[in-house]
Amino acid sequence: MPLTSDPACLLIDGGWTTAEDGRQRAIVNPFDASALALVAEASAVDADRAVRAARAAFDEGSWAHAPAARRAGVLTATADALQEHREELALLETLDTGKTLSESRADVDDATAVLRYYAAPSASDAGRTVETGRPDAISRVVYEPVGVCALITPWNYPLLQICWKLAPALVAGNTVVAKPSELTPMTTIRLFRLLQEQLEQAGAPSGTANLVLGGGAVGAALAEHPEVDLVSFTGGLATGRSVMRAAADTVKKVALELGGKNPNIVFADADLDAAVDFALTAAFLHSGQVCSAGSRLLLHRSLHADFTAELARRADLIRLGNGLEKGTETGPLVSAEHREKVERLLAGALAEGAVLRAGGGRPTEPELQAGFFLRPTVLDSCHAGMTVVREEVFGPVLTVELFDEEDEVVALANDTPYGLAGAVWTQDAGRGERVAARLRLGTVWINDYHPYVPQAEWGGFKQSGTGRELGPSGLREYQETKHIWRTVIPAAQHWFAG
Ligand code: NAD
């Protein structure tokens, strides 16, 4: 794919524009390190202009107070446009992230589904009337938009993550400034071009949806901006902490979707064929660059020899390659820096006593040398004290720990600062439910790994985040709650005698 230049790809106050200082950034294809595109690199000045446009659009009021069906119509039309441009978007996502084309197509479909879910009237809630105990008073609770929302997203699921935020934010009547990852902005730019057409057709004010591009400095400028009312952030734990600190000065609302160190627990009575198969999917889908990746396998001791042998055998068979080619099963890591970080953690694990059962290094095929590939890696003989078991690796590295008892595995699984997701494999339904109830995780799968639906909440316990995306709670993040009290027949009370 030739290098394309798209300098006017910031959307500010309804217009497509270059960065104020003219800066640009090269976007790299992780499959072969080639330059994919040149895009605008915004600064804090551009972020400020975008926030002010969103503020003016919100305060003008016609979007926040539009009939809900008009806002929902914009989401539905954008969902239709995503489907119309499905192949183009999937291609862009694969070139930008390295994931396979079938994964990218699934991402476009999932993004479409979340737009449609929040567009449905059943997704909204009119509030409630409250019994006051007084015949002359009506009391009701209603939901209103929060205001200007900054939406900051990571590089692993660029199109999907922005849609998880954009759909509830817009349908609730907010205005937004989005900032995708500086590594993978391509599908977000395309999405905003499609969205902006729909907003214009619906007569929305010009600054309803704004897009700025760039790295941490632009994200930080949004997080600390006094005119931003809410920051919804998905990314790493350290960045999440700094977003929370930056937001504190103006007491912004903050929603954080952070990392995970997710346990995948296999009991001796599990369906072993399915459990091995899903242990691979859990750990190596998108080369492990998934927040809910099942990177910690907790295996009943009786299964150790056979299960790990089969796991290692199949991990070694995983076909790495160009996401555009049919036979490819998984792609590269997103950048050279990220691969180096994963390699450092891997070297540390081996130094701490982990035993290599599969992978452990870069592939040797000549056609994979330019890209940022790393072989799917299985590390045996791990324990909860190791850095590789405690820290999110965010790469194709699976650690194996052993357990004997149910209580022991629950304690092991919960012995982490994270609490995003995990799974339990057992054919004893009672045990599955019992363990699921004791895991301090936002999502628990029983005899499955990774499925989700837009109507069910997603998010983390503990340091995996605050708040929830998807489902009714995902909409509530973008709403203020207001109590309106009306006295029908006003009458003086004479609290004060004078
Ligand atoms: P990251 O934290 O490096 O970056 C995320 C976003 O924050 C990017 O847009 C980045 O430019 C921006 N940013 C960087 N510094 C900032 C600052 N100081 N203030 C504001 N914004 C700033 O994360 P990443 O490497 O892009 O993504 C990987 C991480 O995302 C992993 O930890 C993964 O678990 C997490 N993630 C979580 C979920 C979830 O649903 N919980 C989903 C996907 C990814």
Coordinates of C-alpha atoms and ligand atoms in Angstrom, one line a residue:
M1 CA 0.0 0.0 0.0
P2 CA 1.5 3.3 -1.0
L3 CA 2.0 6.1 1.5
T4 CA -1.0 8.4 1.6
S5 CA -0.9 11.9 2.9
D6 CA -3.9 13.2 4.7
P7 CA -2.8 16.4 6.4
A8 CA -6.3 17.8 6.9
C9 CA -7.6 15.1 9.1
L10 CA -8.4 16.9 12.3
L11 CA -12.1 17.6 12.7
I12 CA -12.6 20.8 14.6
D13 CA -15.9 22.8 14.7
G14 CA -17.3 20.9 11.6
G15 CA -14.3 21.5 9.4
W16 CA -11.4 19.2 8.3
T17 CA -8.2 20.9 9.1
T18 CA -4.4 20.5 9.4
A19 CA -2.6 20.9 12.7
E20 CA -2.2 24.6 13.6
D21 CA 1.6 24.3 13.5
G22 CA 1.5 22.0 10.4
R23 CA 3.1 19.0 12.1
Q24 CA 2.5 15.5 10.8
R25 CA 3.2 12.0 11.9
A26 CA 4.0 8.9 9.9
I27 CA 1.7 5.9 10.6
V28 CA 3.5 2.6 10.3
N29 CA 2.3 -0.8 9.1
P30 CA 3.5 -3.2 11.8
F31 CA 3.6 -6.1 9.3
D32 CA 6.6 -4.7 7.5
A33 CA 7.4 -1.4 9.2
S34 CA 6.5 0.5 6.0
A35 CA 5.0 4.0 6.2
L36 CA 1.3 3.7 5.7
A37 CA 0.2 7.3 5.9
L38 CA 1.1 10.8 7.0
V39 CA -1.5 12.3 9.2
A40 CA -1.8 15.6 11.1
E41 CA -0.2 15.7 14.6
A42 CA -2.2 18.0 16.8
S43 CA -0.9 20.1 19.7
A44 CA -2.5 21.4 22.9
V45 CA -3.6 24.4 20.8
D46 CA -5.6 22.2 18.4
A47 CA -7.0 20.3 21.4
D48 CA -8.1 23.6 23.0
R49 CA -9.8 24.7 19.7
A50 CA -11.6 21.3 19.6
V51 CA -12.8 21.5 23.2
R52 CA -14.0 25.1 22.7
A53 CA -16.0 24.0 19.6
A54 CA -17.5 21.1 21.6
R55 CA -18.3 23.5 24.4
A56 CA -20.1 26.0 22.1
A57 CA -22.0 23.2 20.4
F58 CA -23.1 21.8 23.8
D59 CA -24.1 25.1 25.3
E60 CA -26.1 26.1 22.2
G61 CA -28.4 23.3 23.3
S62 CA -30.0 22.1 20.1
W63 CA -28.1 18.7 20.2
A64 CA -28.6 18.1 23.9
H65 CA -32.3 18.9 23.6
A66 CA -33.0 17.3 20.2
P67 CA -35.6 14.6 20.2
A68 CA -33.8 11.4 21.1
A69 CA -34.9 9.8 17.8
R70 CA -32.8 12.4 15.9
R71 CA -29.7 11.6 17.8
A72 CA -30.4 7.8 17.5
G73 CA -30.9 8.3 13.8
V74 CA -27.4 9.6 13.4
L75 CA -26.1 6.4 15.1
T76 CA -28.2 4.2 12.9
A77 CA -27.1 6.0 9.7
T78 CA -23.5 5.8 10.8
A79 CA -23.9 2.1 11.5
D80 CA -25.3 1.7 7.9
A81 CA -22.3 3.6 6.6
L82 CA -19.9 1.3 8.4
Q83 CA -21.5 -1.7 6.8
E84 CA -21.4 0.0 3.4
H85 CA -17.7 0.6 3.9
R86 CA -17.0 -2.7 5.7
E87 CA -14.2 -4.0 3.4
E88 CA -12.5 -0.6 3.2
L89 CA -12.5 -0.2 7.0
A90 CA -11.4 -3.8 7.6
L91 CA -8.5 -3.3 5.2
L92 CA -7.4 -0.1 6.9
E93 CA -7.6 -1.7 10.4
T94 CA -5.5 -4.6 9.3
L95 CA -2.9 -2.4 7.7
D96 CA -2.8 -0.2 10.8
T97 CA -2.8 -2.8 13.5
G98 CA -1.5 -6.0 11.8
K99 CA -4.5 -8.0 12.9
T100 CA -6.1 -10.5 10.5
L101 CA -8.7 -9.3 8.0
S102 CA -11.3 -11.7 9.5
E103 CA -10.7 -10.1 12.9
S104 CA -10.9 -6.6 11.4
R105 CA -14.2 -7.5 9.7
A106 CA -15.5 -8.8 13.0
D107 CA -14.5 -5.5 14.6
V108 CA -16.4 -3.5 12.0
D109 CA -19.5 -5.7 12.7
D110 CA -19.1 -5.3 16.5
A111 CA -18.7 -1.5 16.1
T112 CA -21.9 -1.5 14.0
A113 CA -23.7 -3.6 16.6
V114 CA -22.8 -1.1 19.4
L115 CA -24.1 1.9 17.4
R116 CA -27.3 0.0 16.7
Y117 CA -27.7 -1.1 20.4
Y118 CA -27.5 2.5 21.7
A119 CA -29.8 3.8 18.8
A120 CA -32.6 1.5 20.0
P121 CA -35.3 3.2 22.1
S122 CA -35.1 0.3 24.5
A123 CA -31.5 1.3 25.4
S124 CA -32.6 4.6 26.9
D125 CA -34.3 5.2 30.2
A126 CA -36.8 8.0 30.9
G127 CA -36.0 8.1 34.6
R128 CA -38.6 7.6 37.3
T129 CA -41.4 9.2 39.3
V130 CA -40.8 9.1 43.0
E131 CA -43.4 8.7 45.7
T132 CA -43.2 11.9 47.9
G133 CA -45.9 11.0 50.3
R134 CA -47.5 14.4 49.4
P135 CA -50.6 14.7 47.2
D136 CA -49.5 18.2 46.1
A137 CA -46.0 17.4 44.9
I138 CA -44.5 15.6 41.9
S139 CA -41.0 14.4 42.2
R140 CA -39.1 12.8 39.3
V141 CA -35.6 11.8 38.5
V142 CA -34.4 12.4 34.9
Y143 CA -31.1 11.9 33.0
E144 CA -29.3 14.6 31.2
P145 CA -26.1 14.7 29.2
V146 CA -22.9 15.5 31.1
G147 CA -21.6 18.1 28.6
V148 CA -18.2 17.9 26.7
C149 CA -16.7 14.5 26.7
A150 CA -13.1 13.6 25.9
L151 CA -12.8 10.1 24.4
I152 CA -9.3 8.7 24.5
T153 CA -8.6 5.2 23.0
P154 CA -5.8 2.7 22.7
W155 CA -4.3 1.0 19.6
N156 CA -5.5 -2.6 19.9
Y157 CA -9.2 -2.2 18.9
P158 CA -9.2 1.3 17.4
L159 CA -12.6 1.3 15.6
L160 CA -14.4 -0.7 18.2
Q161 CA -13.1 1.2 21.2
I162 CA -14.1 4.6 19.9
C163 CA -17.6 3.3 19.0
W164 CA -18.1 1.9 22.5
K165 CA -17.6 5.5 23.7
L166 CA -19.1 7.5 20.9
A167 CA -22.4 5.7 20.7
P168 CA -23.6 6.3 24.3
A169 CA -22.0 9.8 24.5
L170 CA -23.8 11.1 21.4
V171 CA -27.1 9.4 22.0
A172 CA -27.2 10.9 25.5
G173 CA -26.8 14.4 24.0
N174 CA -23.2 15.1 24.8
T175 CA -20.7 16.7 22.4
V176 CA -17.3 15.0 22.1
V177 CA -13.6 15.4 21.3
A178 CA -12.1 12.1 20.4
K179 CA -8.4 11.2 20.4
P180 CA -7.3 7.8 19.1
S181 CA -3.9 6.3 19.7
E182 CA -1.2 8.0 17.8
L183 CA -0.1 4.5 16.5
T184 CA -3.4 3.5 14.9
P185 CA -5.7 6.5 14.0
M186 CA -6.7 5.4 10.4
T187 CA -10.2 3.9 11.0
T188 CA -11.1 6.6 13.5
I189 CA -10.4 9.2 10.9
R190 CA -12.6 7.3 8.4
L191 CA -15.4 6.8 11.0
F192 CA -15.5 10.5 11.8
R193 CA -15.7 11.4 8.1
L194 CA -18.8 9.1 7.9
L195 CA -20.2 10.4 11.1
Q196 CA -19.8 14.0 10.3
E197 CA -21.9 13.6 7.1
Q198 CA -24.7 12.2 9.2
L199 CA -24.4 14.9 11.8
E200 CA -24.6 17.6 9.1
Q201 CA -27.7 16.0 7.6
A202 CA -29.3 15.9 11.0
G203 CA -28.6 19.6 11.5
A204 CA -26.4 19.1 14.5
P205 CA -24.3 22.1 15.6
S206 CA -20.9 22.2 13.9
G207 CA -18.8 21.3 16.9
T208 CA -20.9 18.2 18.0
A209 CA -18.1 15.7 17.2
N210 CA -14.5 16.7 17.0
L211 CA -11.4 14.7 16.3
V212 CA -7.8 15.4 17.3
L213 CA -4.8 13.2 16.6
G214 CA -1.5 12.8 18.4
G215 CA 0.1 11.3 21.5
G216 CA 0.2 11.7 25.2
A217 CA 0.6 15.5 25.2
V218 CA -2.7 15.9 23.3
G219 CA -4.4 13.3 25.6
A220 CA -3.1 15.1 28.7
A221 CA -4.3 18.5 27.3
L222 CA -7.8 17.0 27.0
A223 CA -7.7 15.4 30.5
E224 CA -6.8 18.7 32.2
H225 CA -8.9 21.1 30.1
P226 CA -11.3 23.0 32.3
E227 CA -14.0 23.0 29.7
V228 CA -14.1 19.2 29.5
D229 CA -16.7 17.7 31.8
L230 CA -15.9 14.0 31.4
V231 CA -12.9 11.9 30.3
S232 CA -13.6 8.4 29.1
F233 CA -10.2 6.7 28.8
T234 CA -9.2 3.2 27.6
G235 CA -5.5 2.3 27.9
G236 CA -2.8 1.3 30.2
L237 CA -2.8 1.5 34.0
A238 CA 0.0 4.1 34.4
T239 CA -1.7 6.4 31.8
G240 CA -5.0 5.9 33.5
R241 CA -3.6 7.0 36.8
S242 CA -2.2 10.2 35.2
V243 CA -5.6 10.9 33.5
M244 CA -7.3 10.6 36.9
R245 CA -4.8 13.0 38.5
A246 CA -5.1 15.5 35.6
A247 CA -8.9 15.3 35.9
A248 CA -8.9 15.9 39.6
D249 CA -8.1 19.6 39.4
T250 CA -11.5 20.4 37.9
V251 CA -13.3 17.4 39.4
K252 CA -14.2 15.9 36.0
K253 CA -16.1 12.7 35.8
V254 CA -13.7 10.0 34.8
A255 CA -14.4 6.6 33.3
L256 CA -11.3 4.3 33.0
E257 CA -11.0 1.0 31.2
L258 CA -7.5 -0.2 32.0
G259 CA -5.4 -3.3 31.7
G260 CA -5.9 -6.8 33.0
K261 CA -3.9 -9.9 34.1
N262 CA -6.7 -12.3 33.5
P263 CA -6.8 -15.8 35.0
N264 CA -8.0 -18.8 32.9
I265 CA -8.8 -21.5 35.4
V266 CA -9.0 -25.2 34.3
F267 CA -10.3 -27.8 36.7
A268 CA -9.6 -31.5 36.3
D269 CA -13.2 -32.2 35.2
A270 CA -13.2 -29.7 32.3
D271 CA -13.9 -30.6 28.7
L272 CA -10.2 -30.7 27.9
D273 CA -10.4 -30.4 24.1
A274 CA -12.4 -27.2 24.4
A275 CA -10.2 -25.9 27.3
V276 CA -6.9 -26.4 25.4
D277 CA -8.4 -24.8 22.3
F278 CA -9.7 -21.8 24.2
A279 CA -6.5 -21.4 26.2
L280 CA -4.8 -20.7 22.9
T281 CA -7.5 -18.3 21.8
A282 CA -7.5 -16.6 25.2
A283 CA -3.8 -16.0 25.2
F284 CA -2.8 -15.6 21.5
L285 CA -5.7 -13.8 19.7
H286 CA -4.3 -10.6 18.2
S287 CA -0.9 -11.8 19.5
G288 CA -2.1 -11.3 23.1
Q289 CA -2.8 -7.6 22.6
V290 CA -6.2 -7.8 24.1
C291 CA -7.1 -6.3 27.5
S292 CA -9.0 -9.4 28.5
A293 CA -6.3 -11.8 27.2
G294 CA -6.2 -15.0 29.3
S295 CA -2.5 -14.7 29.9
R296 CA -2.5 -16.5 33.2
L297 CA -3.4 -20.2 32.9
L298 CA -4.2 -21.8 36.3
L299 CA -4.2 -25.5 35.8
H300 CA -5.2 -28.3 38.1
R301 CA -2.0 -30.2 38.9
S302 CA -3.4 -33.5 37.6
L303 CA -3.6 -32.0 34.1
H304 CA -0.2 -30.6 34.0
A305 CA 1.8 -32.9 31.7
D306 CA -0.8 -33.6 29.0
F307 CA -2.4 -30.2 28.9
T308 CA 0.8 -28.2 28.7
A309 CA 2.3 -30.6 26.1
E310 CA -0.8 -30.2 23.9
L311 CA -0.8 -26.4 24.5
A312 CA 2.8 -26.1 23.5
R313 CA 2.4 -28.3 20.4
R314 CA -0.5 -26.2 19.1
A315 CA 1.1 -22.9 20.0
D316 CA 4.1 -23.8 17.9
L317 CA 1.7 -24.5 15.0
I318 CA 0.2 -21.0 15.0
R319 CA 0.8 -19.3 11.6
L320 CA 2.1 -15.8 11.9
G321 CA 2.0 -13.6 8.8
N322 CA 0.4 -10.8 6.9
G323 CA -3.1 -10.1 8.2
L324 CA -4.2 -9.6 4.6
E325 CA -3.3 -13.2 3.6
K326 CA -5.8 -16.0 4.0
G327 CA -3.7 -18.5 5.9
T328 CA -2.5 -16.1 8.6
E329 CA -3.7 -16.8 12.1
T330 CA -2.2 -13.9 14.0
G331 CA -0.1 -10.9 13.2
P332 CA 2.7 -8.8 14.6
L333 CA 2.9 -6.6 17.7
V334 CA 2.0 -3.0 17.1
S335 CA 5.5 -1.4 17.2
A336 CA 9.2 -2.1 17.7
E337 CA 9.1 -0.5 21.1
H338 CA 6.2 -2.6 22.3
R339 CA 7.9 -5.8 21.1
E340 CA 11.0 -4.8 23.0
K341 CA 9.0 -4.3 26.2
V342 CA 7.5 -7.8 25.8
E343 CA 10.9 -9.3 25.1
R344 CA 12.3 -7.6 28.3
L345 CA 9.5 -9.2 30.4
L346 CA 10.1 -12.5 28.7
A347 CA 13.8 -12.4 29.5
G348 CA 13.0 -11.5 33.1
A349 CA 10.6 -14.4 33.4
L350 CA 13.3 -16.9 32.2
A351 CA 15.8 -15.3 34.6
E352 CA 13.2 -15.8 37.4
G353 CA 12.9 -19.5 36.7
A354 CA 10.1 -19.9 34.1
V355 CA 10.5 -22.9 31.8
L356 CA 10.1 -22.3 28.1
R357 CA 7.6 -24.7 26.5
A358 CA 6.9 -23.0 23.2
G359 CA 8.0 -19.9 21.3
G360 CA 10.3 -17.5 23.3
G361 CA 11.6 -15.4 20.4
R362 CA 11.2 -13.8 17.0
P363 CA 10.2 -16.0 14.1
T364 CA 12.9 -17.0 11.6
E365 CA 10.9 -16.8 8.3
P366 CA 12.5 -14.2 6.0
E367 CA 9.2 -12.6 5.1
L368 CA 8.6 -11.8 8.8
Q369 CA 11.9 -10.1 9.5
A370 CA 10.8 -6.5 8.8
G371 CA 7.7 -6.6 11.0
F372 CA 7.3 -6.7 14.8
F373 CA 6.7 -10.4 15.2
L374 CA 7.1 -12.6 18.3
R375 CA 6.3 -16.3 18.5
P376 CA 3.4 -17.4 20.7
T377 CA 5.2 -18.3 23.9
V378 CA 4.2 -20.7 26.7
L379 CA 6.0 -20.4 30.0
D380 CA 5.7 -23.3 32.5
S381 CA 6.6 -23.5 36.2
C382 CA 5.4 -19.9 37.0
H383 CA 4.3 -18.6 40.3
A384 CA 2.4 -15.6 41.6
G385 CA 5.5 -13.8 42.7
M386 CA 7.0 -13.4 39.3
T387 CA 6.9 -10.1 37.5
V388 CA 5.6 -11.8 34.3
V389 CA 2.6 -13.1 36.3
R390 CA 1.9 -9.8 38.0
E391 CA 2.3 -7.3 35.2
E392 CA 0.3 -7.0 32.1
V393 CA 2.5 -8.2 29.2
F394 CA 0.1 -7.4 26.4
G395 CA 1.8 -9.8 24.0
P396 CA 1.8 -13.5 23.1
V397 CA 3.0 -14.8 26.4
L398 CA 1.1 -17.4 28.4
T399 CA 2.2 -18.3 31.9
V400 CA 1.2 -21.6 33.6
E401 CA 0.7 -22.0 37.3
L402 CA -0.6 -25.1 39.1
F403 CA -3.2 -25.6 41.9
D404 CA -4.7 -28.4 43.9
E405 CA -7.8 -27.0 45.6
E406 CA -10.7 -24.7 44.7
D407 CA -10.0 -22.3 47.5
E408 CA -6.4 -22.1 46.5
V409 CA -7.1 -21.2 42.9
V410 CA -9.6 -18.5 43.8
A411 CA -7.0 -16.9 46.1
L412 CA -4.4 -17.2 43.4
A413 CA -6.7 -15.7 40.7
N414 CA -7.5 -12.8 42.9
D415 CA -3.9 -12.2 43.9
T416 CA -3.4 -9.3 41.5
P417 CA -4.0 -5.6 41.4
Y418 CA -6.1 -6.1 38.3
G419 CA -9.7 -7.3 38.0
L420 CA -10.9 -7.2 34.4
A421 CA -11.9 -10.7 33.2
G422 CA -11.2 -14.4 33.4
A423 CA -12.7 -17.9 32.9
V424 CA -13.5 -21.1 34.7
W425 CA -13.5 -24.4 33.0
T426 CA -15.4 -27.2 34.7
Q427 CA -18.3 -29.5 34.0
D428 CA -19.6 -29.1 37.5
A429 CA -22.1 -26.4 37.1
G430 CA -22.2 -25.7 40.9
R431 CA -18.5 -25.2 41.0
G432 CA -18.5 -23.0 38.0
E433 CA -21.1 -20.6 39.6
R434 CA -19.3 -20.8 43.0
V435 CA -16.0 -19.8 41.6
A436 CA -17.5 -17.2 39.3
A437 CA -19.1 -15.6 42.4
R438 CA -15.8 -15.4 44.2
L439 CA -13.6 -14.0 41.4
R440 CA -13.0 -10.2 41.8
L441 CA -13.4 -9.6 38.0
G442 CA -15.7 -7.5 35.9
T443 CA -16.4 -10.4 33.5
V444 CA -16.3 -14.1 34.2
W445 CA -16.8 -16.7 31.4
I446 CA -17.8 -20.3 32.4
N447 CA -16.6 -22.8 29.8
D448 CA -15.8 -20.1 27.2
Y449 CA -13.4 -17.2 26.6
H450 CA -13.8 -13.7 25.1
P451 CA -17.5 -13.6 24.0
Y452 CA -19.3 -10.3 24.8
V453 CA -22.5 -8.5 23.7
P454 CA -23.2 -4.8 23.6
Q455 CA -26.1 -5.2 26.0
A456 CA -24.0 -6.5 28.8
E457 CA -21.6 -4.3 30.8
W458 CA -17.8 -4.4 30.3
G459 CA -15.2 -3.1 32.8
G460 CA -12.9 -3.8 35.6
F461 CA -12.8 -4.3 39.4
K462 CA -9.8 -3.0 41.3
Q463 CA -7.1 -1.3 39.2
S464 CA -8.6 -2.4 35.9
G465 CA -10.7 0.7 36.0
T466 CA -13.7 2.7 37.2
G467 CA -17.1 2.7 35.6
R468 CA -18.5 0.5 32.9
E469 CA -18.9 0.5 29.1
L470 CA -21.7 -1.2 27.2
G471 CA -25.1 -2.1 28.5
P472 CA -27.3 0.4 30.4
S473 CA -24.4 1.4 32.7
G474 CA -22.4 2.3 29.6
L475 CA -25.0 5.0 28.8
R476 CA -25.3 6.1 32.4
E477 CA -21.6 7.1 32.3
Y478 CA -22.5 9.9 29.9
Q479 CA -25.5 11.1 31.9
E480 CA -26.0 13.4 34.9
T481 CA -28.9 12.5 37.2
K482 CA -31.3 15.3 38.1
H483 CA -34.1 15.4 40.6
I484 CA -37.0 17.7 39.7
W485 CA -39.5 18.5 42.4
R486 CA -42.7 20.3 41.6
T487 CA -45.2 21.6 44.1
V488 CA -48.5 21.7 42.3
I489 CA -50.4 24.0 44.6
P490 CA -47.8 26.4 46.2
A491 CA -48.7 27.5 49.7
A492 CA -46.8 29.6 52.3
Q493 CA -45.3 27.5 55.1
H494 CA -44.5 30.2 57.7
W495 CA -41.2 28.7 59.0
F496 CA -40.3 32.2 60.0
A497 CA -42.8 34.2 61.8
G498 CA -41.8 37.7 60.5
Ligands
NAD1 P1 -1.7 3.8 26.5 O1 -2.1 4.1 27.9 O2 -0.3 4.0 26.2 O3 -2.5 4.9 25.6 C1 -3.9 5.0 25.5 C2 -4.3 6.3 25.0 O4 -3.9 7.3 25.9 C3 -3.6 6.7 23.7 O5 -4.5 7.4 22.9 C4 -2.5 7.6 24.1 O6 -2.0 8.5 23.2 C5 -3.2 8.3 25.3 N1 -2.3 8.9 26.3 C6 -1.0 8.7 26.5 N2 -0.5 9.4 27.5 C7 -1.6 10.2 28.0 C8 -1.8 11.1 29.0 N3 -0.8 11.5 29.8 N4 -3.0 11.7 29.2 C9 -4.0 11.3 28.4 N5 -3.9 10.4 27.4 C10 -2.7 9.9 27.2 O7 -2.3 2.4 26.1 P2 -2.1 1.6 24.8 O8 -0.7 1.1 24.9 O9 -2.5 2.4 23.6 O10 -3.1 0.4 24.9 C11 -2.8 -0.7 25.6 C12 -3.5 -0.7 27.0 O11 -4.9 -0.5 26.8 C13 -3.4 -2.0 27.7 O12 -3.0 -1.8 29.0 C14 -4.8 -2.6 27.6 O13 -5.1 -3.5 28.6 C15 -5.6 -1.4 27.7 N6 -7.0 -1.7 27.1 C16 -8.0 -1.8 28.0 C17 -9.3 -2.1 27.5 C18 -10.4 -2.3 28.4 O14 -11.6 -2.4 28.0 N7 -10.2 -2.4 29.8 C19 -9.5 -2.3 26.1 C20 -8.4 -2.1 25.3 C21 -7.1 -1.8 25.8

